[in-house]
PDB file of N, CA and C in Angstrom:
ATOM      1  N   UNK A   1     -28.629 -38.062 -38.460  1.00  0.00           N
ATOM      2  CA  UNK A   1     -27.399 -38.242 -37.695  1.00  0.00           C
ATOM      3  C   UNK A   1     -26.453 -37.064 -37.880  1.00  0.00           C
ATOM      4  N   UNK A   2     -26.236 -36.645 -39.086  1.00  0.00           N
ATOM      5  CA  UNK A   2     -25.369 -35.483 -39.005  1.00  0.00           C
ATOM      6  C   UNK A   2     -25.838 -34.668 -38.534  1.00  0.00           C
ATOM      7  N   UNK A   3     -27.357 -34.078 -38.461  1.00  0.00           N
ATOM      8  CA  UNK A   3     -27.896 -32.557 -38.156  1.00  0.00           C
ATOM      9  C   UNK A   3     -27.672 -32.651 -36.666  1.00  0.00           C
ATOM     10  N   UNK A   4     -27.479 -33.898 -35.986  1.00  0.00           N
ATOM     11  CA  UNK A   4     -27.308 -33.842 -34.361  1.00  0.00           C
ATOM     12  C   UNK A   4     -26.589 -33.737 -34.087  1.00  0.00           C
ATOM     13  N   UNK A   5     -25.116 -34.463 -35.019  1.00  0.00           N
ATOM     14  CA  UNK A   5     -24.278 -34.298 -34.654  1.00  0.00           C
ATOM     15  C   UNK A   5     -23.426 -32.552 -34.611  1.00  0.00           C
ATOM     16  N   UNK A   6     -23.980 -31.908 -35.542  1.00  0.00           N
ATOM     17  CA  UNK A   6     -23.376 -30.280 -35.902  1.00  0.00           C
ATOM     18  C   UNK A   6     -24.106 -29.769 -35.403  1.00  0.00           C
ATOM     19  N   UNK A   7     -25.150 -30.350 -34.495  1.00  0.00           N
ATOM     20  CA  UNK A   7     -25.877 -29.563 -33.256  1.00  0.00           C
ATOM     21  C   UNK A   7     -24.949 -29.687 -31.845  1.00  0.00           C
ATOM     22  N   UNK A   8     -25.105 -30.653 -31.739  1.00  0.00           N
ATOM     23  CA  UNK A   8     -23.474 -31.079 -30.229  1.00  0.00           C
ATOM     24  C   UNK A   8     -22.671 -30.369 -30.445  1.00  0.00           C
ATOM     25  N   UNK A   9     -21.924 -30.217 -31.881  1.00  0.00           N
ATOM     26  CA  UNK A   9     -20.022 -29.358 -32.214  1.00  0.00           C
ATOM     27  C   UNK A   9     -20.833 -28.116 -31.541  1.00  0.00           C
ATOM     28  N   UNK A  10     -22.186 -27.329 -32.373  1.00  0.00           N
ATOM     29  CA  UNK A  10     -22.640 -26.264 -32.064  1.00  0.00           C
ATOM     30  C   UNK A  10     -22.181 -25.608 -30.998  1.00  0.00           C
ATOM     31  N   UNK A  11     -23.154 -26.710 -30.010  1.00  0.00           N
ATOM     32  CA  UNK A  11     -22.885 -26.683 -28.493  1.00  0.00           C
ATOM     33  C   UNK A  11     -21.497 -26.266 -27.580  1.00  0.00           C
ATOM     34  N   UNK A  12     -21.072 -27.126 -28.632  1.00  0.00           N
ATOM     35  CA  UNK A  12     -20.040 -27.105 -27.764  1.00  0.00           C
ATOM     36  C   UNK A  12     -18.460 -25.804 -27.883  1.00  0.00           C
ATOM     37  N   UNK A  13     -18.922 -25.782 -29.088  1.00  0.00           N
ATOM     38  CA  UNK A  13     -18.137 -24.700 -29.683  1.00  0.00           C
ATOM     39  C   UNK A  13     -18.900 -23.086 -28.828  1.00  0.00           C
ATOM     40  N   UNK A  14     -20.169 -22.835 -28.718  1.00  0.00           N
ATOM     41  CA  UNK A  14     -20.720 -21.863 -27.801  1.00  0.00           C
ATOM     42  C   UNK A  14     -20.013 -21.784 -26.729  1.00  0.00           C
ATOM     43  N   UNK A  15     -19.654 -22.926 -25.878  1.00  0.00           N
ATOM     44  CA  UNK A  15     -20.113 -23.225 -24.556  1.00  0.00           C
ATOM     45  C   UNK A  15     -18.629 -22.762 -24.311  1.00  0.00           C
ATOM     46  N   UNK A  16     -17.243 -23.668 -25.042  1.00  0.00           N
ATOM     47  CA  UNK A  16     -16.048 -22.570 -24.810  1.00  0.00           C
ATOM     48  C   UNK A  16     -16.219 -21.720 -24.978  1.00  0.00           C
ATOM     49  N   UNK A  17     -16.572 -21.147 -26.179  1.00  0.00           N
ATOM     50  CA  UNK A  17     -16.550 -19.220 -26.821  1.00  0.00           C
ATOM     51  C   UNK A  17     -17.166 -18.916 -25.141  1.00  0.00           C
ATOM     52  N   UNK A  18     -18.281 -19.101 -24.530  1.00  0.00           N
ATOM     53  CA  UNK A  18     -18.713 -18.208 -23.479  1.00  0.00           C
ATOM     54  C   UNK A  18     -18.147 -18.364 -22.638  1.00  0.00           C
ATOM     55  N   UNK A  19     -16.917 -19.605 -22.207  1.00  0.00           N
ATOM     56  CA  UNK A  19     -16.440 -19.983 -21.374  1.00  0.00           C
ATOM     57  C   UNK A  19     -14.843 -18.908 -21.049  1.00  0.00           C
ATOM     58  N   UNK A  20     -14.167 -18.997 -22.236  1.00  0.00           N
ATOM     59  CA  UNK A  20     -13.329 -18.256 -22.465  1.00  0.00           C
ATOM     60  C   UNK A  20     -13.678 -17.135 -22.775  1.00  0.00           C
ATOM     61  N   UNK A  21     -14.917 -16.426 -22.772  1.00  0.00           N
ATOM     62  CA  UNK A  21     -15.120 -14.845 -22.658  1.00  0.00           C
ATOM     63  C   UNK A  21     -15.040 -14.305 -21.151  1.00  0.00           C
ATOM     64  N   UNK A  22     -15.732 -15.749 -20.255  1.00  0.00           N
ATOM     65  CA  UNK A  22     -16.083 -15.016 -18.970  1.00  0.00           C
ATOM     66  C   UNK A  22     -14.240 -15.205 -18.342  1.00  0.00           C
ATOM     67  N   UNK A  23     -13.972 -15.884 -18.663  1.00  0.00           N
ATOM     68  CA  UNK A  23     -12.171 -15.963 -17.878  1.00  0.00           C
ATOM     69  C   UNK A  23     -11.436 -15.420 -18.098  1.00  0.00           C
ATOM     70  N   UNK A  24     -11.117 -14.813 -19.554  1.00  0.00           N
ATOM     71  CA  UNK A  24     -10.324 -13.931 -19.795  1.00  0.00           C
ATOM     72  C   UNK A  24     -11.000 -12.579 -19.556  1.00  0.00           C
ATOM     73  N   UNK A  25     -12.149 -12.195 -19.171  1.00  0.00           N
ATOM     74  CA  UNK A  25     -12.328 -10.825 -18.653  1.00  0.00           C
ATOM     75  C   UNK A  25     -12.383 -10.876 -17.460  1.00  0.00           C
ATOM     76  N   UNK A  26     -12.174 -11.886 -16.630  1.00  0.00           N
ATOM     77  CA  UNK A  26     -12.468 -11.559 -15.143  1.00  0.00           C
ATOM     78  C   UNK A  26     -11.064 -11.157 -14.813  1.00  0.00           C
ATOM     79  N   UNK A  27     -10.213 -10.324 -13.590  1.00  0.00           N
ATOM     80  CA  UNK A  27      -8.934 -10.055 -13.095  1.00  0.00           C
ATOM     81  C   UNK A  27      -8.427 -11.345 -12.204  1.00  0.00           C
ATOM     82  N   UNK A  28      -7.527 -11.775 -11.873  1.00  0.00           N
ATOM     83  CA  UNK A  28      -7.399 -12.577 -10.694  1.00  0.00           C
ATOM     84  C   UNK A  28      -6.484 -11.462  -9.931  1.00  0.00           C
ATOM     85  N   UNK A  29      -7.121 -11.502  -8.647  1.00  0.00           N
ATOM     86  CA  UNK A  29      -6.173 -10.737  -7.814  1.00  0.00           C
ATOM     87  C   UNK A  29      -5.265 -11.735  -6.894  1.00  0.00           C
ATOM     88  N   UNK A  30      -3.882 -11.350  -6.735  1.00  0.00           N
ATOM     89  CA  UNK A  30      -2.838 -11.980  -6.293  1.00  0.00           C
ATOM     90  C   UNK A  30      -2.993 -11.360  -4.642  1.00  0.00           C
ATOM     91  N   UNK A  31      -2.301 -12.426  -3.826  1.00  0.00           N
ATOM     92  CA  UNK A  31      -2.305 -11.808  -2.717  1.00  0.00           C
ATOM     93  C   UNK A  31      -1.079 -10.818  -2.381  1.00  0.00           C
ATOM     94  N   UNK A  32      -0.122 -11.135  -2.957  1.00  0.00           N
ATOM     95  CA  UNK A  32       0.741 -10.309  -2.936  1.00  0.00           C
ATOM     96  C   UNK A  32       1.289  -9.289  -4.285  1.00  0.00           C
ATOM     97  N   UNK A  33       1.819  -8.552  -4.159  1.00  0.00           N
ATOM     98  CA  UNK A  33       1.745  -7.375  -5.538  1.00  0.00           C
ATOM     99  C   UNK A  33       3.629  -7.286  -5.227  1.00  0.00           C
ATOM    100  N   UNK A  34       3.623  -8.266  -7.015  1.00  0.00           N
ATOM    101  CA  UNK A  34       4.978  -8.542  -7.382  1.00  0.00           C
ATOM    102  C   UNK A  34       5.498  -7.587  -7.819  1.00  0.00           C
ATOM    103  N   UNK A  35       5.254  -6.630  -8.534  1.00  0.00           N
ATOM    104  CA  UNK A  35       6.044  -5.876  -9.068  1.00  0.00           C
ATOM    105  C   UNK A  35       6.088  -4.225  -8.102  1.00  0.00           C
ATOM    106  N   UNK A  36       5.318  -4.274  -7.199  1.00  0.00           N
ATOM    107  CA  UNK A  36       5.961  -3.184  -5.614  1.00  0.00           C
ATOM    108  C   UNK A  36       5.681  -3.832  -4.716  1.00  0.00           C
ATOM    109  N   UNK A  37       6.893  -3.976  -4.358  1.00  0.00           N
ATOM    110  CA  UNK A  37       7.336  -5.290  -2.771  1.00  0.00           C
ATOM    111  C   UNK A  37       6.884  -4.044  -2.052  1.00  0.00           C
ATOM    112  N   UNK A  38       6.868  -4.166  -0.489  1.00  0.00           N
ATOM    113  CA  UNK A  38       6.767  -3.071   0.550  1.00  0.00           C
ATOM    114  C   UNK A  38       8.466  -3.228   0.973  1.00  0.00           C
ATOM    115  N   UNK A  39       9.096  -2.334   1.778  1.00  0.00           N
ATOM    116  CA  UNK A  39      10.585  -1.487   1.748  1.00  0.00           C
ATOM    117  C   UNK A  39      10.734  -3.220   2.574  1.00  0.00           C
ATOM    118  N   UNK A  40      10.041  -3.426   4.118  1.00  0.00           N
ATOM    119  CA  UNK A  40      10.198  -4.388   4.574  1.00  0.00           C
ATOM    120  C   UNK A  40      10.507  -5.572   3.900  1.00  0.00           C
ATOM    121  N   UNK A  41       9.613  -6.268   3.259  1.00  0.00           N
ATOM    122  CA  UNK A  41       9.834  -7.250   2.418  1.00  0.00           C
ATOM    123  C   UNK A  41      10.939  -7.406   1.392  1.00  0.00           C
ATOM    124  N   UNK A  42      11.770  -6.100   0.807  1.00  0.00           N
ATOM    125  CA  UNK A  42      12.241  -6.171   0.320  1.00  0.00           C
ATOM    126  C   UNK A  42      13.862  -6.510   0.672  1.00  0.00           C
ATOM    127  N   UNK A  43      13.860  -5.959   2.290  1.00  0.00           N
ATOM    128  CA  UNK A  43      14.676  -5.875   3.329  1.00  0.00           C
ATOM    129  C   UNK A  43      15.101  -7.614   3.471  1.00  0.00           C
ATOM    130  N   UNK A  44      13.879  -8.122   3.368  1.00  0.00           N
ATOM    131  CA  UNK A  44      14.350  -9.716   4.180  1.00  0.00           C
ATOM    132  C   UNK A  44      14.482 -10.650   2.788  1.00  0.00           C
ATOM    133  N   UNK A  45      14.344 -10.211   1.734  1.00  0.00           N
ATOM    134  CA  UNK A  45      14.845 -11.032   0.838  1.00  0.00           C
ATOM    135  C   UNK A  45      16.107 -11.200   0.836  1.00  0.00           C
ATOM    136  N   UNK A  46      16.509 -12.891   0.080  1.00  0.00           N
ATOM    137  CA  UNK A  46      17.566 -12.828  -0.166  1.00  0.00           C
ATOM    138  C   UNK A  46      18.609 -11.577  -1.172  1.00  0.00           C
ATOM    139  N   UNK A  47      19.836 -10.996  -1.229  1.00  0.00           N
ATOM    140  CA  UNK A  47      20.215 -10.343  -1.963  1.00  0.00           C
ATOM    141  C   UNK A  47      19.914 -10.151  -3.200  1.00  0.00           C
ATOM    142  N   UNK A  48      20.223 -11.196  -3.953  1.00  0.00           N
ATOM    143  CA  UNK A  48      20.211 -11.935  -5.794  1.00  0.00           C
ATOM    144  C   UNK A  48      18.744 -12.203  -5.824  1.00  0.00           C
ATOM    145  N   UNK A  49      17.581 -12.238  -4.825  1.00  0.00           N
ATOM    146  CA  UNK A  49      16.064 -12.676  -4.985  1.00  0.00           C
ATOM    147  C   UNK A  49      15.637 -11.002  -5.425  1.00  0.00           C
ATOM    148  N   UNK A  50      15.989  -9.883  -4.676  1.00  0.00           N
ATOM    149  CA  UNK A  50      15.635  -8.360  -4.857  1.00  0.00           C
ATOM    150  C   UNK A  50      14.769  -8.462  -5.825  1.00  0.00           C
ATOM    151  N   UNK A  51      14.131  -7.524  -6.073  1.00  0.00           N
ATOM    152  CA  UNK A  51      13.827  -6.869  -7.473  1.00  0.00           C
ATOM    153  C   UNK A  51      14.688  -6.007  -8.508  1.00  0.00           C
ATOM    154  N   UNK A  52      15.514  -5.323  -7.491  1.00  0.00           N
ATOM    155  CA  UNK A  52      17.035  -4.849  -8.049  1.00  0.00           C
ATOM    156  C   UNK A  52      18.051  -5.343  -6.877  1.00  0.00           C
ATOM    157  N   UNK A  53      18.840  -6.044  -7.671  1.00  0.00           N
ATOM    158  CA  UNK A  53      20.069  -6.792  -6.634  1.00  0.00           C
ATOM    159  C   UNK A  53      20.679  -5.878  -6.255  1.00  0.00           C
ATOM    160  N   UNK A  54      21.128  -6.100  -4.278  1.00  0.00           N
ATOM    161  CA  UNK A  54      21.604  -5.109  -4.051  1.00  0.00           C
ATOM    162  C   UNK A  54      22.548  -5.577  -2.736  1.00  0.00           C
ATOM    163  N   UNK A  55      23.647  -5.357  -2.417  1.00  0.00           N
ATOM    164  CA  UNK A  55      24.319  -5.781  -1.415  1.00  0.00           C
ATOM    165  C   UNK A  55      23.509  -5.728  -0.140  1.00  0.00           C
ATOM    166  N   UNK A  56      23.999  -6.606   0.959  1.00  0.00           N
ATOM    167  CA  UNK A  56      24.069  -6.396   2.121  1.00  0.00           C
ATOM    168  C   UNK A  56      24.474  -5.675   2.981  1.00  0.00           C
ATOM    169  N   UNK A  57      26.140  -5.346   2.642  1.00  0.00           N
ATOM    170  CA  UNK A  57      26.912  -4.923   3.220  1.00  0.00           C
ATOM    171  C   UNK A  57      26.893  -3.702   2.643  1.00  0.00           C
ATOM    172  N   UNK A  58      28.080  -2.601   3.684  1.00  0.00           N
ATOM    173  CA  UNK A  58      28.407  -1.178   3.772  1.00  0.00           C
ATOM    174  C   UNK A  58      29.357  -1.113   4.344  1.00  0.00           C
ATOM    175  N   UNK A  59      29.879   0.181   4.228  1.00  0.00           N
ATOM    176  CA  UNK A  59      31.276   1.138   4.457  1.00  0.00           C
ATOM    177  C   UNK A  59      30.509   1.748   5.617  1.00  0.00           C
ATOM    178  N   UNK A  60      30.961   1.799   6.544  1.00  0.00           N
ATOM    179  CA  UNK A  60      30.356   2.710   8.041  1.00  0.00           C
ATOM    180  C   UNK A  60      31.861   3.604   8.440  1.00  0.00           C
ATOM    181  N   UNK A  61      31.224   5.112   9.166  1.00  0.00           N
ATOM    182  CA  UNK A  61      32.047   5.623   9.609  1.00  0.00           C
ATOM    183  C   UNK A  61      31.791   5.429  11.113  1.00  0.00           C
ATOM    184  N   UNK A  62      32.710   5.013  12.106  1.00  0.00           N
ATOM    185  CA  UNK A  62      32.169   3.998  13.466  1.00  0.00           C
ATOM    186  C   UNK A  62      33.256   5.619  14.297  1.00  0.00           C
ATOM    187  N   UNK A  63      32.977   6.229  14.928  1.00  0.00           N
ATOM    188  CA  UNK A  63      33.058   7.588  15.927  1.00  0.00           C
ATOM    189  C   UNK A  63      33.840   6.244  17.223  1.00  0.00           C
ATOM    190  N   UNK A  64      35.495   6.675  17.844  1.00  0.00           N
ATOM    191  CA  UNK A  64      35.471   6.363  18.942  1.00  0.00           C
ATOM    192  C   UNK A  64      35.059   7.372  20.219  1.00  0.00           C
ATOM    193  N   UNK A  65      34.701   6.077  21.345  1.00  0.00           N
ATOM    194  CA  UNK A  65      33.817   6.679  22.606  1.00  0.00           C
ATOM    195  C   UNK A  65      35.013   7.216  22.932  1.00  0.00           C
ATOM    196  N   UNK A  66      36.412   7.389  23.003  1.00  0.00           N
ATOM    197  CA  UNK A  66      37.472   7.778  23.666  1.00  0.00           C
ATOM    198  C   UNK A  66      37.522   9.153  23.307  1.00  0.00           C
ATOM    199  N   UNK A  67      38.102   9.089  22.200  1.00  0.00           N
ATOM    200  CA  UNK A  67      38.948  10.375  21.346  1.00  0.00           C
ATOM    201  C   UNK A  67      37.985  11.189  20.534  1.00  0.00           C
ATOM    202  N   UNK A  68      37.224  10.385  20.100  1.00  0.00           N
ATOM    203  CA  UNK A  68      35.938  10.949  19.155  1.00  0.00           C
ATOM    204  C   UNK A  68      36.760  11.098  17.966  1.00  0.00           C
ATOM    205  N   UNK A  69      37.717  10.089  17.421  1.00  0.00           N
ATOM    206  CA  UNK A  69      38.138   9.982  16.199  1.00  0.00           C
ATOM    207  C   UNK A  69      37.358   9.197  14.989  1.00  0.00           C
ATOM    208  N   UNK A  70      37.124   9.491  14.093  1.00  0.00           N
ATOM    209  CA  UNK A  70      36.435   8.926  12.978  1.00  0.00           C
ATOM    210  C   UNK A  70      36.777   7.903  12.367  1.00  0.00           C
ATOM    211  N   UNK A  71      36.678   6.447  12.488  1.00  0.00           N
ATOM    212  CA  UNK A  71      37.140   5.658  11.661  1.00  0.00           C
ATOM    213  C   UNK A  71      36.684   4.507  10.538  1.00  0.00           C
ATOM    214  N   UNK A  72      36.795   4.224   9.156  1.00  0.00           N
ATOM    215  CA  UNK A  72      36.012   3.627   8.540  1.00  0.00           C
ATOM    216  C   UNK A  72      36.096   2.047   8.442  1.00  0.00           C
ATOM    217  N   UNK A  73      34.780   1.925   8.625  1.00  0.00           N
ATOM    218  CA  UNK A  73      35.534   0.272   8.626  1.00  0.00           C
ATOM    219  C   UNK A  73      34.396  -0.052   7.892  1.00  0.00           C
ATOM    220  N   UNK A  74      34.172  -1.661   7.424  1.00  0.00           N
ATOM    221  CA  UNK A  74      33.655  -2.589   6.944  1.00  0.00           C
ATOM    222  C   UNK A  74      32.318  -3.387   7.664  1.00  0.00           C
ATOM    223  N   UNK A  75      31.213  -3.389   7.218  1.00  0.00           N
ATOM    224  CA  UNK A  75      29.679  -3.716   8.155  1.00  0.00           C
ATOM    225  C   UNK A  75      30.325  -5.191   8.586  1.00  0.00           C
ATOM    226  N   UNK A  76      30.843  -5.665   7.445  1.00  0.00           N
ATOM    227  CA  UNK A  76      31.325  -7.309   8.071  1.00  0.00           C
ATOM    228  C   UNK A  76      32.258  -7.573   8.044  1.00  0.00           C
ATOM    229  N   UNK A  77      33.254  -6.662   8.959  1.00  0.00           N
ATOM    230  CA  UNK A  77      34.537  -6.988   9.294  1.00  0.00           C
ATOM    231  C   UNK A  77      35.228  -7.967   9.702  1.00  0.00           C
ATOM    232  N   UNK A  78      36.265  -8.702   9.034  1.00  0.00           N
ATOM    233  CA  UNK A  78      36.085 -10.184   9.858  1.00  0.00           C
ATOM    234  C   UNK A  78      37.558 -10.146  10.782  1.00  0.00           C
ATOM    235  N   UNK A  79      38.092  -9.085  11.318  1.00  0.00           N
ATOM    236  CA  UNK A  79      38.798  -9.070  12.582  1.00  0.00           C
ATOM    237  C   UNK A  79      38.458  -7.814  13.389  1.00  0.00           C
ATOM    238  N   UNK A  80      39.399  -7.792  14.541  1.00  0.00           N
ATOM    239  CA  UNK A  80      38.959  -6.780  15.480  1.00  0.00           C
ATOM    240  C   UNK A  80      39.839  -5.738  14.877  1.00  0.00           C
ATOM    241  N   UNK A  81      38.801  -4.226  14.882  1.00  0.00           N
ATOM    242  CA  UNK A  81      39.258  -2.864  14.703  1.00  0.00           C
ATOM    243  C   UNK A  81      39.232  -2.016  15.689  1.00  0.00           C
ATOM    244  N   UNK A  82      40.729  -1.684  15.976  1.00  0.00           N
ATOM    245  CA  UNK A  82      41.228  -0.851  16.974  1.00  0.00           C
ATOM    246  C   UNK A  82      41.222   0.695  16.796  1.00  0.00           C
ATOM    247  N   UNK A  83      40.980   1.671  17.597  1.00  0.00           N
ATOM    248  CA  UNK A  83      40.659   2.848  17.286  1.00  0.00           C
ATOM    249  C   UNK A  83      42.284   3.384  16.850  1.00  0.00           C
ATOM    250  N   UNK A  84      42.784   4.072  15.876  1.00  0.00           N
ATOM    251  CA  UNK A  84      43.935   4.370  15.661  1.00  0.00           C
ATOM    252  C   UNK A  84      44.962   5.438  16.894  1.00  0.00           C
ATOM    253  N   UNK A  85      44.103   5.963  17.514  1.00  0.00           N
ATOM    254  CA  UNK A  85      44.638   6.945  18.527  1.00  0.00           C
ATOM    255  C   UNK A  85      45.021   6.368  19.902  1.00  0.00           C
ATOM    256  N   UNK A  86      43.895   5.578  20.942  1.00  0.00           N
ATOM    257  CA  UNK A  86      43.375   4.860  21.583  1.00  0.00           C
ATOM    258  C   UNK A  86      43.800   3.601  21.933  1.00  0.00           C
ATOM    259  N   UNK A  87      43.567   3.070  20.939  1.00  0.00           N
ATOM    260  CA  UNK A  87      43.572   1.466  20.604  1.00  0.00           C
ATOM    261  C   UNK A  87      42.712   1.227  21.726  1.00  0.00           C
ATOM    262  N   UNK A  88      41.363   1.610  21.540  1.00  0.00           N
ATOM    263  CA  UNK A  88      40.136   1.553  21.930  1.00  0.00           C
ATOM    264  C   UNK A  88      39.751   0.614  20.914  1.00  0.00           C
ATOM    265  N   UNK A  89      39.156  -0.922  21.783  1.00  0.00           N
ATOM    266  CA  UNK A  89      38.353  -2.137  20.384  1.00  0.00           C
ATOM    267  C   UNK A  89      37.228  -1.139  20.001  1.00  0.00           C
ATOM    268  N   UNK A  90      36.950  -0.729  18.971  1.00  0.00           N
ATOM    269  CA  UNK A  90      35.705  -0.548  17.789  1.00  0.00           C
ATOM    270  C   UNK A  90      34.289  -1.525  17.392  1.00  0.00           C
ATOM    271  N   UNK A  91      35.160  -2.439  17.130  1.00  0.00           N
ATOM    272  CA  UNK A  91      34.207  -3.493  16.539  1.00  0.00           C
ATOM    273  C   UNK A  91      34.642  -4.979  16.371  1.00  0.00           C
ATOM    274  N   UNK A  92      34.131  -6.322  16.996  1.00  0.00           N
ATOM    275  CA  UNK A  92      34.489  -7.300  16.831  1.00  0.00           C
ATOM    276  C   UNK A  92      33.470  -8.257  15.720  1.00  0.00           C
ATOM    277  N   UNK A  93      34.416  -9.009  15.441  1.00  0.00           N
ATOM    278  CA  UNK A  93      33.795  -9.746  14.154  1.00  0.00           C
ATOM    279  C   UNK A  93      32.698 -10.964  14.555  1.00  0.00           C
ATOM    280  N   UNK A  94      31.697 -11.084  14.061  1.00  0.00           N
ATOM    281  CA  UNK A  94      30.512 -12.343  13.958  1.00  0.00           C
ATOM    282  C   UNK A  94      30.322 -13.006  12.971  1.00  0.00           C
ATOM    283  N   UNK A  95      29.753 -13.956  12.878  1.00  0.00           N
ATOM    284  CA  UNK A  95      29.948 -15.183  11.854  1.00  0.00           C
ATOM    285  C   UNK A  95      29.488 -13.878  10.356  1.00  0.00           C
ATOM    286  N   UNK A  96      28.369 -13.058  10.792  1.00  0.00           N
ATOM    287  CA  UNK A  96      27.955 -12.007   9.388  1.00  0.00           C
ATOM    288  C   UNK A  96      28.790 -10.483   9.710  1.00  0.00           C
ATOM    289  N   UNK A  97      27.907  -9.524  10.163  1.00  0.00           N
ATOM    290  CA  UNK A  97      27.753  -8.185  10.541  1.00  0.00           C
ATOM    291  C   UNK A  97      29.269  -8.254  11.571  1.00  0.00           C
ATOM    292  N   UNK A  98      29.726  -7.404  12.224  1.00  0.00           N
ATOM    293  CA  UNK A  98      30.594  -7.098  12.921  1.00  0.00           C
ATOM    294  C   UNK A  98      29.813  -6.230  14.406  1.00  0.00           C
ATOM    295  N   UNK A  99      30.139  -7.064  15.175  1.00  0.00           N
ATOM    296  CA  UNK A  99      29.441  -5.887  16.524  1.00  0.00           C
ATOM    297  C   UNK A  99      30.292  -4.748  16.769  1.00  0.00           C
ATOM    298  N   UNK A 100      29.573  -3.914  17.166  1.00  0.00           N
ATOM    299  CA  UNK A 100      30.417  -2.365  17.573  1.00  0.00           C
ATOM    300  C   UNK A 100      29.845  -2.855  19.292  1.00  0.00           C
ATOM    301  N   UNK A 101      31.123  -2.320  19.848  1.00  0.00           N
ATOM    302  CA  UNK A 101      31.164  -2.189  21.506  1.00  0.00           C
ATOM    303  C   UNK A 101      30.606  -0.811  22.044  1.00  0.00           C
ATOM    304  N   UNK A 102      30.264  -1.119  23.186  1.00  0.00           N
ATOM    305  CA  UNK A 102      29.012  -0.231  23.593  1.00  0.00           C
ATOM    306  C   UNK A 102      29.536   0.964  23.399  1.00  0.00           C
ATOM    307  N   UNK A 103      28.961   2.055  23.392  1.00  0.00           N
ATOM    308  CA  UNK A 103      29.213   3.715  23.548  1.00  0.00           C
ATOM    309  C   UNK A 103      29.535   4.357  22.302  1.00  0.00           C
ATOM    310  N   UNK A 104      29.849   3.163  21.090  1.00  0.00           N
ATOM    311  CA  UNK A 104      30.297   3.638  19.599  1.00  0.00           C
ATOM    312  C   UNK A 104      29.384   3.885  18.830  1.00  0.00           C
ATOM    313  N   UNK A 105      29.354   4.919  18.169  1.00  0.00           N
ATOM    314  CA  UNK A 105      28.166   5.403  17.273  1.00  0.00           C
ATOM    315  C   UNK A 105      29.053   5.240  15.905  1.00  0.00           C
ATOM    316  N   UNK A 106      27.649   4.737  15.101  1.00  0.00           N
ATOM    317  CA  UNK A 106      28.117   4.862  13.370  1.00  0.00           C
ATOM    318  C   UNK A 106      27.170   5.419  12.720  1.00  0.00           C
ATOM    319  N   UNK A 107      27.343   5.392  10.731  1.00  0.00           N
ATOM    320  CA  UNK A 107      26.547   6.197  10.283  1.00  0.00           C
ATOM    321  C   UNK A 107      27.028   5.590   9.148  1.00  0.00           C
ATOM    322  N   UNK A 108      26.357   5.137   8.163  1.00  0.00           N
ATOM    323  CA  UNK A 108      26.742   4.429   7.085  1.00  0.00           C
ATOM    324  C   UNK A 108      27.422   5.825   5.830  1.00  0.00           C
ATOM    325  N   UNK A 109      28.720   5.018   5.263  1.00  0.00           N
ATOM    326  CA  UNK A 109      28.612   6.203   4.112  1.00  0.00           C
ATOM    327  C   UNK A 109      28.227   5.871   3.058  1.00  0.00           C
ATOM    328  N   UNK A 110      28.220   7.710   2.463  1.00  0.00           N
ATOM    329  CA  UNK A 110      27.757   7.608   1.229  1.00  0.00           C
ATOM    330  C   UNK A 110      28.366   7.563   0.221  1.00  0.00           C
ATOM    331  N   UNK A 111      28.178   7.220  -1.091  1.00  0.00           N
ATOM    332  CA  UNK A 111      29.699   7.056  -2.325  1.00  0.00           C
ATOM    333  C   UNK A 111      29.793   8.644  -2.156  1.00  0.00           C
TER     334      UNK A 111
END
C-alpha cells in the first residue's frame, strides 16, 4: 500500500513539474500591445486613461478673415470671441470644443 501510494504522489508530482515547465515557457501573445498604444488609439482615450495624462484642450492662435489680426483664444471657449479690430465673431461656443466661423484659420500654440 505505501509503495503505490509514493508511486501516485510520484506521478503526480512529475505531471505538474512538466506541466508548469511547458506554461511558463510558452509566451502568450496579447492582441493588443499595452505598453505602445498606436498615436490613434491614444487620441481616443479618455484623458486620465493615457499612458501619460494629457489634456484635451489648447491655447490656439485663431487669424481674423477681416483684418488678418491674430487673436488667442481658448480650444473650449465657453462664450463668443469677437475679433478686437472688426468685431468680426471668431468662434462660438459648443457643449466641448468651440467652433471657428468659416474663413478663420488657426494654429495651436506652443509654450
Amino acid at each position: 500500500f505505501k509503495r503505490a501510494s509514493l508511486n501516485i504522489f510520484l506521478n503526480h508530482l512529475l505531471f505538474f513539474f512538466l506541466a508548469h515547465r511547458f506554461f511558463s515557457s510558452s509566451t502568450i501573445i496579447m492582441p493588443v500591445d499595452l505598453l505602445n498604444p498606436s498615436a490613434e488609439h491614444e487620441a481616443r482615450t479618455h484623458k486620465l486613461k493615457r499612458l501619460v495624462q494629457s489634456p484635451n484642450s489648447f491655447f490656439m492662435d485663431i487669424k481674423c478673415p477681416g483684418c488678418f489680426q491674430i487673436t488667442t483664444v481658448f480650444s473650449h471657449a465657453q462664450t463668443v470671441v469677437l475679433c478686437g479690430n472688426c468685431n468680426i465673431m471668431l468662434c462660438q461656443p459648443t457643449g466641448g470644443k468651440a467652433r471657428l466661423t468659416e474663413g478663420c484659420s488657426y494654429r495651436k500654440k506652443v509654450d
